CSV table of C-alpha atoms and ligand atoms in Angstrom, one decimal:
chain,number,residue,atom,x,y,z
A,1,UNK,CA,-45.0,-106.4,-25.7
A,2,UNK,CA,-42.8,-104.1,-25.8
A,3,UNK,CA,-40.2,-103.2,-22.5
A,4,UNK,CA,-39.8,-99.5,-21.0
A,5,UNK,CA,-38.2,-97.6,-18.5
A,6,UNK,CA,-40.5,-94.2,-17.2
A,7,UNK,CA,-39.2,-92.4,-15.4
A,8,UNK,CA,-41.9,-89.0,-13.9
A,9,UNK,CA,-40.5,-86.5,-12.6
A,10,UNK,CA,-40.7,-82.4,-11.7
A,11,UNK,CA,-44.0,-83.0,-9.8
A,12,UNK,CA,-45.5,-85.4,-12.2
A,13,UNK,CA,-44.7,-88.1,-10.2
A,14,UNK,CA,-47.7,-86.5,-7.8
A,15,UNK,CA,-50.0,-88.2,-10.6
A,16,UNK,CA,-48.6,-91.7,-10.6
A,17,UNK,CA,-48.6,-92.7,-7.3
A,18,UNK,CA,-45.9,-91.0,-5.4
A,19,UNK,CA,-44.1,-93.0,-8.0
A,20,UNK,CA,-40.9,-91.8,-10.5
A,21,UNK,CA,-39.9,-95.3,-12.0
A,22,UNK,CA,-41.7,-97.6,-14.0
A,23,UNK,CA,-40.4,-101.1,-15.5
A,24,UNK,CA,-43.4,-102.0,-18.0
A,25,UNK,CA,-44.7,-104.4,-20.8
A,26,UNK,CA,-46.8,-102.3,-23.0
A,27,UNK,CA,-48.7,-104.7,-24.9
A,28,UNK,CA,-48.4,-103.8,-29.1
A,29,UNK,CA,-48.9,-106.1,-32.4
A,30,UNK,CA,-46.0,-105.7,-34.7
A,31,UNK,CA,-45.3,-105.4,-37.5
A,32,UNK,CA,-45.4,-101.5,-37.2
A,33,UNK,CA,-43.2,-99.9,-33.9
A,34,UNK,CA,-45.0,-98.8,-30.9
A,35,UNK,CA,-45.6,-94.9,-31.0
A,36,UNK,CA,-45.2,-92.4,-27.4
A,37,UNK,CA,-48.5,-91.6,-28.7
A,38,UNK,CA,-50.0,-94.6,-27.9
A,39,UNK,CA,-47.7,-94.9,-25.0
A,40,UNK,CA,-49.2,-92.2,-23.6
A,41,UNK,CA,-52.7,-92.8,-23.6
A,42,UNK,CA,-51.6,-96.9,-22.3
A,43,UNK,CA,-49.4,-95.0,-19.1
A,44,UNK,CA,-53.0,-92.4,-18.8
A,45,UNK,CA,-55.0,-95.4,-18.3
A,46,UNK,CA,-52.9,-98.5,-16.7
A,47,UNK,CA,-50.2,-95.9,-14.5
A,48,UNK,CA,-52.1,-92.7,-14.0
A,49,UNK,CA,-53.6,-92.2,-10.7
A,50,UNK,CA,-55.3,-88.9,-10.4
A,51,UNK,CA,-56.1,-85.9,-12.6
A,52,UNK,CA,-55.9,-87.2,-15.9
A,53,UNK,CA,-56.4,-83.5,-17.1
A,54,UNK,CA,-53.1,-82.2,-15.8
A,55,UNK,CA,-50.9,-85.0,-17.8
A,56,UNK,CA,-52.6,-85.1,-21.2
A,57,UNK,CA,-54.4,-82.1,-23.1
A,58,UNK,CA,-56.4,-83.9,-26.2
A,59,UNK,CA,-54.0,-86.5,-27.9
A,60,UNK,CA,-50.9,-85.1,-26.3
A,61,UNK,CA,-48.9,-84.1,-23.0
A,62,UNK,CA,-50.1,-81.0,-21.2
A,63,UNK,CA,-48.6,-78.2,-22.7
A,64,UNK,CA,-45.3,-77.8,-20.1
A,65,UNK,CA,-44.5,-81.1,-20.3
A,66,UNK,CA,-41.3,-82.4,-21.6
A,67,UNK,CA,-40.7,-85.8,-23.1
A,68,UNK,CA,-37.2,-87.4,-24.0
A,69,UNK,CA,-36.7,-90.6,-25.2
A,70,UNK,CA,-33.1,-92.4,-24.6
A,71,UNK,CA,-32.1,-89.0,-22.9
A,72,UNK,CA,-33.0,-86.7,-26.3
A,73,UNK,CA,-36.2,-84.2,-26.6
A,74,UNK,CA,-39.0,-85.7,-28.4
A,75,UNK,CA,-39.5,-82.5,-30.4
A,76,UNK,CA,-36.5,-84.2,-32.2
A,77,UNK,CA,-38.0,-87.6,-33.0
A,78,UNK,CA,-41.4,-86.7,-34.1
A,79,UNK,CA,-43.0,-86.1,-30.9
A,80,UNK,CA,-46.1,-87.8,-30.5
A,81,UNK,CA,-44.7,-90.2,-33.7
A,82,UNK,CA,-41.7,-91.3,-32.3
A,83,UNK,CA,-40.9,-94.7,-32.0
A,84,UNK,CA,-40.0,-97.5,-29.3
A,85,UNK,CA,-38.3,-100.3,-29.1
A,86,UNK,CA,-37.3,-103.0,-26.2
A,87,UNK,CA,-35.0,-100.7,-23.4
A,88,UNK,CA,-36.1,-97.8,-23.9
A,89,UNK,CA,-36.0,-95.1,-21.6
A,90,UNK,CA,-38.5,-92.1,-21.8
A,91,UNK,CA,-38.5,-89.7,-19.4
A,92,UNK,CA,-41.6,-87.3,-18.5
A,93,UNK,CA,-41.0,-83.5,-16.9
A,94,UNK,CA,-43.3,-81.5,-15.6
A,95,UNK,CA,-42.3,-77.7,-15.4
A,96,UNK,CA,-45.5,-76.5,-14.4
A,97,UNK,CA,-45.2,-77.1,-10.6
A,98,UNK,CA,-43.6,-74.5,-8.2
A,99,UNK,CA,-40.4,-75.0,-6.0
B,1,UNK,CA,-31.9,-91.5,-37.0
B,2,UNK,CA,-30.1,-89.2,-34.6
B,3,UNK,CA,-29.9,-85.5,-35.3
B,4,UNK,CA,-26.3,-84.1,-35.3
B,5,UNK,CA,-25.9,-80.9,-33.4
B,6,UNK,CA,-26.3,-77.6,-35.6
B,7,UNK,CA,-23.7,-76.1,-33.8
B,8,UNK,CA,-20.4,-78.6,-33.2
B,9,UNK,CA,-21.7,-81.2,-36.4
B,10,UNK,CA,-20.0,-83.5,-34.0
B,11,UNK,CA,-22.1,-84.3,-31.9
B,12,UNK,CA,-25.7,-86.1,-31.5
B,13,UNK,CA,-28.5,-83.4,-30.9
B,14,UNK,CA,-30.2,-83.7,-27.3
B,15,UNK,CA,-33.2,-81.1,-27.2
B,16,UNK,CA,-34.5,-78.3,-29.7
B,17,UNK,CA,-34.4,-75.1,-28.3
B,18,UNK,CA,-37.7,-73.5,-28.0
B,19,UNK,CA,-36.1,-69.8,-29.0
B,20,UNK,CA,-34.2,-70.0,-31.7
B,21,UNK,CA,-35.3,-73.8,-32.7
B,22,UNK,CA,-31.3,-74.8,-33.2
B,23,UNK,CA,-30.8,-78.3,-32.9
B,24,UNK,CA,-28.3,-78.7,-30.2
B,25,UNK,CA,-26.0,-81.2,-28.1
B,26,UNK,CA,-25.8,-81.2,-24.6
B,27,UNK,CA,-22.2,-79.5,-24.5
B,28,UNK,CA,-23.5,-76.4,-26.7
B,29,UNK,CA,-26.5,-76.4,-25.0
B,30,UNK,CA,-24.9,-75.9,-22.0
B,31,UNK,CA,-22.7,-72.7,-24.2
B,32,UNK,CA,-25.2,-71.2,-25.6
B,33,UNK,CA,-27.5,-71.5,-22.2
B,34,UNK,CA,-24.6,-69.5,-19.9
B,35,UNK,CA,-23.6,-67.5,-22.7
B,36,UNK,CA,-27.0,-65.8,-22.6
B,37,UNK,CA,-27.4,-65.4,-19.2
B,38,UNK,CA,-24.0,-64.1,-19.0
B,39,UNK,CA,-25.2,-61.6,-21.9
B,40,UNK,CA,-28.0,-60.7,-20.2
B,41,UNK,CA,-26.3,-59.5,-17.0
B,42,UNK,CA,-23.3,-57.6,-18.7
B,43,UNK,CA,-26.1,-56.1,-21.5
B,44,UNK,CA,-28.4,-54.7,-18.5
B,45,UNK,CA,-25.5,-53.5,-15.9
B,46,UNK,CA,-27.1,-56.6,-13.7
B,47,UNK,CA,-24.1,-56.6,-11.1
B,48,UNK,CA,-21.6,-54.2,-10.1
B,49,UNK,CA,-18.0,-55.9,-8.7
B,50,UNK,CA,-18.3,-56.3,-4.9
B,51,UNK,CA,-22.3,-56.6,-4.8
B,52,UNK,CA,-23.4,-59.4,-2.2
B,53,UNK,CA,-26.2,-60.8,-4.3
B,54,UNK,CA,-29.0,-62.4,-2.0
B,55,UNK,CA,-30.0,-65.2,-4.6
B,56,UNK,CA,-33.7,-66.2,-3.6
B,57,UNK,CA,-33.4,-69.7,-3.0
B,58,UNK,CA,-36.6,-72.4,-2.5
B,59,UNK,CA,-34.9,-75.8,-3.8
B,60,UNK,CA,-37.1,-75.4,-6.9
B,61,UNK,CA,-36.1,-76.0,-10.9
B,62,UNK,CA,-35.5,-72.0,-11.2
B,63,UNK,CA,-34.0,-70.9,-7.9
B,64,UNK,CA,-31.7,-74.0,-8.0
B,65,UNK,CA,-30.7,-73.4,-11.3
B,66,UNK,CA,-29.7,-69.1,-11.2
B,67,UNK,CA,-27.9,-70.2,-7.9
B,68,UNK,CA,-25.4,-73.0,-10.3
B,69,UNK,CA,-25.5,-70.9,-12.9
B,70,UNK,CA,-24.6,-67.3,-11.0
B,71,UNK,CA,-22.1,-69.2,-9.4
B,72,UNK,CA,-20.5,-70.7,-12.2
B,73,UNK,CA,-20.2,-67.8,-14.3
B,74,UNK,CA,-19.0,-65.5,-11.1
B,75,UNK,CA,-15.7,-67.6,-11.1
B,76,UNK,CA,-15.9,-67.7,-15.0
B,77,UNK,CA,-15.9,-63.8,-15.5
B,78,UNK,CA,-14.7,-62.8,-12.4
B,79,UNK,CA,-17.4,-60.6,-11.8
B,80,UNK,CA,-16.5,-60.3,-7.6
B,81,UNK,CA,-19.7,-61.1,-6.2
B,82,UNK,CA,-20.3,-62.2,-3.0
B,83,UNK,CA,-23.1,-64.8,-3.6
B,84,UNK,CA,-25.2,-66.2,-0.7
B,85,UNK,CA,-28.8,-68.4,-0.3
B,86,UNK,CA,-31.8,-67.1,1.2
B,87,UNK,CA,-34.7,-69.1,1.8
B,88,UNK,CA,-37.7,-68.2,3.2
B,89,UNK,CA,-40.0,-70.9,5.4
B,90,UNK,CA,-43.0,-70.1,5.2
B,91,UNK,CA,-43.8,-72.8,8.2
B,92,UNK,CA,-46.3,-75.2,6.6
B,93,UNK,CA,-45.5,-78.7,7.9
B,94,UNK,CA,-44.8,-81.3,5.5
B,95,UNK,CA,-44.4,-79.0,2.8
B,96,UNK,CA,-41.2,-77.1,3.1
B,97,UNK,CA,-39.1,-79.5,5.0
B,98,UNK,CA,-38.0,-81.4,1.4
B,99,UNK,CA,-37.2,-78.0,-0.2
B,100,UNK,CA,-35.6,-76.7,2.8
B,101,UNK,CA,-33.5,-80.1,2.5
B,102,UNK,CA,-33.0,-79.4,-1.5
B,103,UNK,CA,-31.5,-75.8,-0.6
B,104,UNK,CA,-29.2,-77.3,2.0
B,105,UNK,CA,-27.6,-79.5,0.1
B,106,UNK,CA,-27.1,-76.9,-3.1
B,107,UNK,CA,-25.2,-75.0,-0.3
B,108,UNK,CA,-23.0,-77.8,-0.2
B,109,UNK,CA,-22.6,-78.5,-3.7
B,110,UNK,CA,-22.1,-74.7,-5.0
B,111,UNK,CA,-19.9,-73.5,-1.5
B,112,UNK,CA,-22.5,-70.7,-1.3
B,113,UNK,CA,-23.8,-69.9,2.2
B,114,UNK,CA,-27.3,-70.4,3.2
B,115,UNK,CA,-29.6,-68.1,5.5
B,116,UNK,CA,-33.0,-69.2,6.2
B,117,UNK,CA,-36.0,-66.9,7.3
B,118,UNK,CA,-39.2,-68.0,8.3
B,119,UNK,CA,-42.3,-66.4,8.5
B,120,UNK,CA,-43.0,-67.1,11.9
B,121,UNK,CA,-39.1,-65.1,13.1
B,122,UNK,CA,-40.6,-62.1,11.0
B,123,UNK,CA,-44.2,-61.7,11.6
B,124,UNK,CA,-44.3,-63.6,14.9
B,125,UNK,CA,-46.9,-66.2,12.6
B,126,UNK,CA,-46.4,-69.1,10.5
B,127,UNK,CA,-48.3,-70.2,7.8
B,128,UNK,CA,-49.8,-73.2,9.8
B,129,UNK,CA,-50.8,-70.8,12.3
B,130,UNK,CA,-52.3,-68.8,10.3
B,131,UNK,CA,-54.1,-71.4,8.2
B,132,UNK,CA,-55.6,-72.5,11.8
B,133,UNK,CA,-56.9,-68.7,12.2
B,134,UNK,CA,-58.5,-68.3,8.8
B,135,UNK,CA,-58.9,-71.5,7.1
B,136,UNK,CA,-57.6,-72.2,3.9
B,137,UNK,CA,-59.8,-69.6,1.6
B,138,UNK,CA,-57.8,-66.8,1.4
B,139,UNK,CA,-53.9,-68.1,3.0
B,140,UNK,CA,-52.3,-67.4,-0.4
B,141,UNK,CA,-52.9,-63.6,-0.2
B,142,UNK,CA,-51.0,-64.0,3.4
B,143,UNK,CA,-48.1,-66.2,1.8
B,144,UNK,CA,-48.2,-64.2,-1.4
B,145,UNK,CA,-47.8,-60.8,0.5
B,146,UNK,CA,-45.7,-62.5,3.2
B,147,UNK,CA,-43.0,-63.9,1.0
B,148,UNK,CA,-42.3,-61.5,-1.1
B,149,UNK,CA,-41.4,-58.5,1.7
B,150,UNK,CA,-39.5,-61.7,3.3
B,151,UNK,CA,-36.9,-61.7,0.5
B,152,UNK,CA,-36.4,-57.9,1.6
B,153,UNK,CA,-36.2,-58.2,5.3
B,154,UNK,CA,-33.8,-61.2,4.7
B,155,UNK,CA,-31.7,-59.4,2.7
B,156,UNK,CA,-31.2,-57.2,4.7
B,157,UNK,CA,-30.3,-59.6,7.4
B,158,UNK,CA,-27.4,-60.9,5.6
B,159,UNK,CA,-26.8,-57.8,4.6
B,160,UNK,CA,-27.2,-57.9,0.8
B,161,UNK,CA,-27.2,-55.3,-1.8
B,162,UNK,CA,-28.6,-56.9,-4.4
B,163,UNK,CA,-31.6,-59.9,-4.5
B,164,UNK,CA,-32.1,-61.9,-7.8
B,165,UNK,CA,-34.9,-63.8,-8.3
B,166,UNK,CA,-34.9,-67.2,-10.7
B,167,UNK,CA,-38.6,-65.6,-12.7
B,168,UNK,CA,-37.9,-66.6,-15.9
B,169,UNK,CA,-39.1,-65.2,-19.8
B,170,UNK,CA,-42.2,-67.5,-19.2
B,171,UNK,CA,-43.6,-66.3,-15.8
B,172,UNK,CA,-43.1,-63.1,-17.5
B,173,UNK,CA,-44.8,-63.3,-20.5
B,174,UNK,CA,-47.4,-64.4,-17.9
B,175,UNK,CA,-47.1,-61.4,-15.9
B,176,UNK,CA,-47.4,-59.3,-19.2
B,177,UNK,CA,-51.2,-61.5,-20.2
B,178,UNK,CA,-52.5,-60.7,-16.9
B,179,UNK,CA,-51.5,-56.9,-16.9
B,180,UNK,CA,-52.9,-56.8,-20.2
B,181,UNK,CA,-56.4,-58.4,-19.5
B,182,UNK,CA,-56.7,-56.5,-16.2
B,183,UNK,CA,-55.8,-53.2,-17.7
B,184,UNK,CA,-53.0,-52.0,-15.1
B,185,UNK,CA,-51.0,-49.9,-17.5
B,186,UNK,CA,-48.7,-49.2,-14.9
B,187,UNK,CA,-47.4,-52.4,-14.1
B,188,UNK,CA,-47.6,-53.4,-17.8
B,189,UNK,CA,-45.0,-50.7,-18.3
B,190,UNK,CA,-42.6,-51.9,-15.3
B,191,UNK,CA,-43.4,-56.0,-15.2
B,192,UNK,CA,-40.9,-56.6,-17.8
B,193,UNK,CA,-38.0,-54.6,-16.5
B,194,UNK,CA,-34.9,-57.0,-15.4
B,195,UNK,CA,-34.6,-55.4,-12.9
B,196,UNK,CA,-36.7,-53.4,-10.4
B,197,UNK,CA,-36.0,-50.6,-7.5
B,198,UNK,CA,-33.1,-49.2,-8.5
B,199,UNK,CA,-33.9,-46.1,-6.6
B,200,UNK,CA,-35.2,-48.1,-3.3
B,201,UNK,CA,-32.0,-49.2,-1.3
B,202,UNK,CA,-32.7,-52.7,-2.7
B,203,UNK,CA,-32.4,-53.8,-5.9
B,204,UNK,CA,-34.2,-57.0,-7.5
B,205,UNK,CA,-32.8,-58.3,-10.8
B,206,UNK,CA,-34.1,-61.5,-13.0
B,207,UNK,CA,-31.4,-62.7,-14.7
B,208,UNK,CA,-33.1,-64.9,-16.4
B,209,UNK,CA,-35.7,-62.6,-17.8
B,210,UNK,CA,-34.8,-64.1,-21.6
B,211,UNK,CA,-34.3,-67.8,-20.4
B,212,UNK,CA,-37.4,-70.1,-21.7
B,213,UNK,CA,-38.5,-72.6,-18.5
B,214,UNK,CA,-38.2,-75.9,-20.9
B,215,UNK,CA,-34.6,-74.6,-21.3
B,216,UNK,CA,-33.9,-74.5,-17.6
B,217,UNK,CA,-35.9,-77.8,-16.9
B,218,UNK,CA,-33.4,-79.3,-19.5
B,219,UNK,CA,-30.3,-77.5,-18.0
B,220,UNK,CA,-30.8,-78.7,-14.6
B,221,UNK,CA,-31.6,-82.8,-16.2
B,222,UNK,CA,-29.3,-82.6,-18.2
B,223,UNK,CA,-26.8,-81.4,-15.5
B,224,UNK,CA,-28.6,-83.6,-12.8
B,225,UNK,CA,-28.7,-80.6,-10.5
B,226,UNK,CA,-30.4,-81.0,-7.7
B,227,UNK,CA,-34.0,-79.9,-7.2
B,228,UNK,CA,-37.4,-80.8,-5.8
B,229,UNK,CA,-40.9,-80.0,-7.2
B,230,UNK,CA,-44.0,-80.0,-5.1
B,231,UNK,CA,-46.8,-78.4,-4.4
B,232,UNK,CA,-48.3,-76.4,-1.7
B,233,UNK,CA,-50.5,-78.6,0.7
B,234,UNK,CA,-52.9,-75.6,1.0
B,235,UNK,CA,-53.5,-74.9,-2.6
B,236,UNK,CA,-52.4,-78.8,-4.5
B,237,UNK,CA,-52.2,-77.6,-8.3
B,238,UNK,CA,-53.7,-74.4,-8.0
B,239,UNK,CA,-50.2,-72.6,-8.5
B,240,UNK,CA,-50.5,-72.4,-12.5
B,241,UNK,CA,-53.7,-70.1,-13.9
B,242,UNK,CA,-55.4,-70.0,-16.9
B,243,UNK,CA,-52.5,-67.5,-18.0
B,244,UNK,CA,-49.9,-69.5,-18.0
B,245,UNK,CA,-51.6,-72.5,-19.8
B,246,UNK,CA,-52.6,-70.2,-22.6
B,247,UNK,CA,-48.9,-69.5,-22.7
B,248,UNK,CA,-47.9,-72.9,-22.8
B,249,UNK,CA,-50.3,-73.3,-25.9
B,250,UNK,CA,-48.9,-70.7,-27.7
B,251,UNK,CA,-44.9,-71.9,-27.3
B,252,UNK,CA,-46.9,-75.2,-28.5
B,253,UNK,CA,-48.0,-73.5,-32.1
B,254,UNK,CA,-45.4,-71.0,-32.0
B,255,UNK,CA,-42.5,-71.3,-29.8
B,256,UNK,CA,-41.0,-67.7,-30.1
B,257,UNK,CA,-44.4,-66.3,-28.6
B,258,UNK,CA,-43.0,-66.0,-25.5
B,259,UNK,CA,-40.0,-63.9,-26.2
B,260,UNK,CA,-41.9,-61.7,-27.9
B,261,UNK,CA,-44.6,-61.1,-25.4
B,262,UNK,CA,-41.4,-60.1,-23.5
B,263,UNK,CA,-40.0,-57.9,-26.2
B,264,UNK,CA,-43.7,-56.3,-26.7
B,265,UNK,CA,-43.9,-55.3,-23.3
B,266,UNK,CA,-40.3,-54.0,-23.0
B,267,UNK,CA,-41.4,-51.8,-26.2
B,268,UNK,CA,-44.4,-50.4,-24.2
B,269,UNK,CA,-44.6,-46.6,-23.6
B,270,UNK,CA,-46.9,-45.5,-20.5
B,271,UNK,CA,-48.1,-42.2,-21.2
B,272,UNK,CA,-47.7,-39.2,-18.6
B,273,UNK,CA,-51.2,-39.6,-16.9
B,274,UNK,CA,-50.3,-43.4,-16.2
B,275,UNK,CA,-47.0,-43.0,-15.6
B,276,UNK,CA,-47.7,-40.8,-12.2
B,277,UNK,CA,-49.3,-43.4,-10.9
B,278,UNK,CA,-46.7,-45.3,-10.7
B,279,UNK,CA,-46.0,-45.0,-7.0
B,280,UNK,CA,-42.7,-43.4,-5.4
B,281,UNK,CA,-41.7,-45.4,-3.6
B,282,UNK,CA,-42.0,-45.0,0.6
B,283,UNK,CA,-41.6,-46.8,3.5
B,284,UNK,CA,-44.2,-48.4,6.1
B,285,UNK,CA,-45.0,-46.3,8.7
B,286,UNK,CA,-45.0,-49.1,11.2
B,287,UNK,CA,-42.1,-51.7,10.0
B,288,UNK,CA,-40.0,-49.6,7.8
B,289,UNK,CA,-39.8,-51.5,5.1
B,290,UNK,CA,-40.8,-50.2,1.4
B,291,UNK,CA,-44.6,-50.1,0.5
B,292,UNK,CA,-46.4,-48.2,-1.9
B,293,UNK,CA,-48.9,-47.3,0.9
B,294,UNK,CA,-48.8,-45.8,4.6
B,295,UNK,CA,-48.7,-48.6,6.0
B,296,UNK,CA,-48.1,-52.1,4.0
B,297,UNK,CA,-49.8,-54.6,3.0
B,298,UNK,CA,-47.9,-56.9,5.0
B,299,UNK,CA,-48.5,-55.0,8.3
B,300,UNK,CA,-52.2,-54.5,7.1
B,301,UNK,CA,-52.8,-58.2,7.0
B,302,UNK,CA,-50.8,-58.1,10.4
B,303,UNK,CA,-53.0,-56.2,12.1
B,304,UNK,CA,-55.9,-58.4,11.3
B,305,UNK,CA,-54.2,-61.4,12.8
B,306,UNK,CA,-53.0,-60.2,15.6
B,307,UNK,CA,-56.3,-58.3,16.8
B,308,UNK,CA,-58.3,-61.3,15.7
B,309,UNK,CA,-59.8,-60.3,13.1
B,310,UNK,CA,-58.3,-61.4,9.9
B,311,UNK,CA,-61.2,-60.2,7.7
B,312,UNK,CA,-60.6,-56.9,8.1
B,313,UNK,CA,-56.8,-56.9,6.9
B,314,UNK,CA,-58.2,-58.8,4.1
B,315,UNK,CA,-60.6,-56.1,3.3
B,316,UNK,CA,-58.3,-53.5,3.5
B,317,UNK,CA,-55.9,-55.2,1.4
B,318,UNK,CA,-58.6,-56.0,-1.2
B,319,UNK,CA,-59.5,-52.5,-1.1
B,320,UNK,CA,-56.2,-50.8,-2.0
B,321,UNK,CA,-55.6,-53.0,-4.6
B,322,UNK,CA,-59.2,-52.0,-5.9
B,323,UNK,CA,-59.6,-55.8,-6.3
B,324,UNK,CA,-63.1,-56.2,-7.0
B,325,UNK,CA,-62.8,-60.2,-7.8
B,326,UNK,CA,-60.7,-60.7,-4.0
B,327,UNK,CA,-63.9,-58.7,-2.3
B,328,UNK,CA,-66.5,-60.8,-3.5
B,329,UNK,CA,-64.8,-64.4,-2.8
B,330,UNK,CA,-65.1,-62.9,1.1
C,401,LIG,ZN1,-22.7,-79.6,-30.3
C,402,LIG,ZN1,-45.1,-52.6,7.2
């Protein structure tokens, strides 16, 4: 298991229930590190509540949706390859939704 | 491994920029992110000392942001504007109140005033009512065409010179692929223009017409300004079109595609025979305000409501646009 803070916000949290934070035990083997890939596709199918479709495109985030892990962009950590460990914090921003 | 900022070498990098791909921390970020705003107005002649600057306001990422940001760099450079919020409710129950909330408290937190106009103090109908009239098939050409004379006629209430809008380089790049695939030379030539209606009595400038949105989403986290996302009740996630997800797949492959759409269209010519249809501009015969028709759209759609027979200001609307796609969905 492996212990995160999510945190959805900028519309996204319309997807999960009305909901912006998430404490949760995402279940992984060691030895290797749990990836946001496989974050994301745990969080589409144990948090998601509607519309799958508008929070991941193929094997990613919707295009116009930002990802930071511990506060930084995920663009600088390998993106889908970055890795998690026990605290972490990733944060999920939708900026396709109007004001 | 944490990535030291490209800029300071002090620092730990917090975000890529999508433009220019520098690796940056949040303090040059922030630099770099007011520094080409503040470029941007001073390069195009955005503001003139003593302008009061209506800055459209609707508690979302974009509007919240230019308001910080316009106000920040005002007492930075000492431009001398007079900045105030306008927000426009649209009257839809359930929907607005939040923003409406959002935009109250940035009035509050920037010490810039805050005028709100709704739809039903201007067209004697709100959104709701309307929506009770019609249904809910074609209430975004009445919001669309509602909201965006309301920015005018507020302006005017508080007496501004000046409106500027929060678009940014991404709903323009979007602008640009629509007038493109729907062959309307004329706005093509005009869309990407900073700013617009110089010669009408009321200017509208975009001062973030070179900002990228995942900047300004990451200016206002990192910043913790405060802003609400939602969507419309009448139209849940039908906001964003095919457009602007291609867009969003091409920053994915290549993130300078969307400044360059921007610089492509800015390097468009319209030829003469194009160019004259651009429309001078004129005012409604019946409110005043500045249409390319007679009589504007706004008062078209009017006139449908109020004699009960929505349709027809529909069809009328549909027909001066020459929009073939809005006539068949009736
Ligand atoms: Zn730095
Ligand atoms: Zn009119």
């Amino acid at each position: 298991m492996v212990k995160l803070n999510l945190h959805f916000s900028g519309g996204l949290e319309l997807l999960f229930g009305n909901q912006k934070e998430y404490s949760v035990d995402v279940p992984h083997e060691p030895p290797s590190e749990l990836k946001v890939g496989q974050l994301l596709v745990w969080t589409r199918d144990h948090l998601l509540t509607e519309r799958p479709e508008l929070f991941m495109k193929d094997k990613t985030v919707r295009p116009g949706i930002l990802v930071l892990v511990n506060d930084v962009d995920w663009e600088l950590s390998g993106t889908l390859d970055s890795e998690l460990v026990d605290g972490d914090n990733v944060v999920f921003i939708s900026t396709l939704h109007g004001g | 491994m944490p990535i030291t900022c490209s800029s300071c070498g002090v620092e730990k990098a917090a975000l890529r920029r999508p433009k220019t791909g520098d690796k940056l921390c949040k303090v040059c970020f922030f630099a770099a992110f007011e520094q080409e705003v503040h470029e941007a107005i001073l390069t195009n002649n955005l503001f003139t000392a003593g302008d009061r600057v209506a800055v459209g306001a609707s508690g979302g990422k974009d509007s919240t942001v230019l308001a910080y940001v316009l106000s920040l760099l005002n007492q930075r450079h000492s431009y001398g504007l007079d900045l105030v919020l306008l927000s426009v409710d649209e009257g839809i129950s359930g929907y607005r109140d939040d923003s409406l909330e959002t935009v109250k408290r940035n009035e509050q937190q920037y010490g810039i005033p805050l005028t709100i106009v709704s739809y039903q103090q201007l067209y004697g109908w709100s959104m709701d009512q309307i929506v009770k009239q019609i249904g809910t098939r074609n209430n975004c050409t009445f919001c669309g065409v509602f909201r965006r004379q309301a920015l005018d006629r507020g302006a005017f209430l508080v007496k501004a010179n000046k409106v500027a809008t929060g678009h940014n380089a991404d709903d323009i790049a979007e602008t640009v692929l629509l007038n493109l695939i729907r062959g309307d030379l004329p706005r093509l030539g005009r869309c990407a223009g900073i700013s617009t209606g110089e010669d009408g009595d009321l200017p509208r400038v975009k001062p973030f017409k070179y900002t990228y949105e995942k900047e300004i989403v990451m200016y206002a986290h990192f910043k913790k300004l405060d802003y609400f996302s939602t969507e419309c009740i009448y139209a849940p996630y039908a906001t964003r079109g095919f457009a602007r997800e291609f867009i969003k797949d091409l920053e994915t492959v290549r993130p300078s595609a969307i400044a360059d759409l921007v610089r492509a269209a800015e390097e468009f010519r319209i030829g003469p025979d194009n160019a004259e249809q651009l429309a001078q501009p004129k005012t409604c015969q019946r409110c005043g305000y500045l249409s390319s028709q007679d009589v504007c759209k706004a008062c078209l759609l009017l006139e449908g409501l109020n004699t009960g027979n929505p349709r027809l200001g529909f069809i009328m609307l549909a027909n001066i646009e020459g929009n073939v796609f809005k006539l068949l969905s009736l």
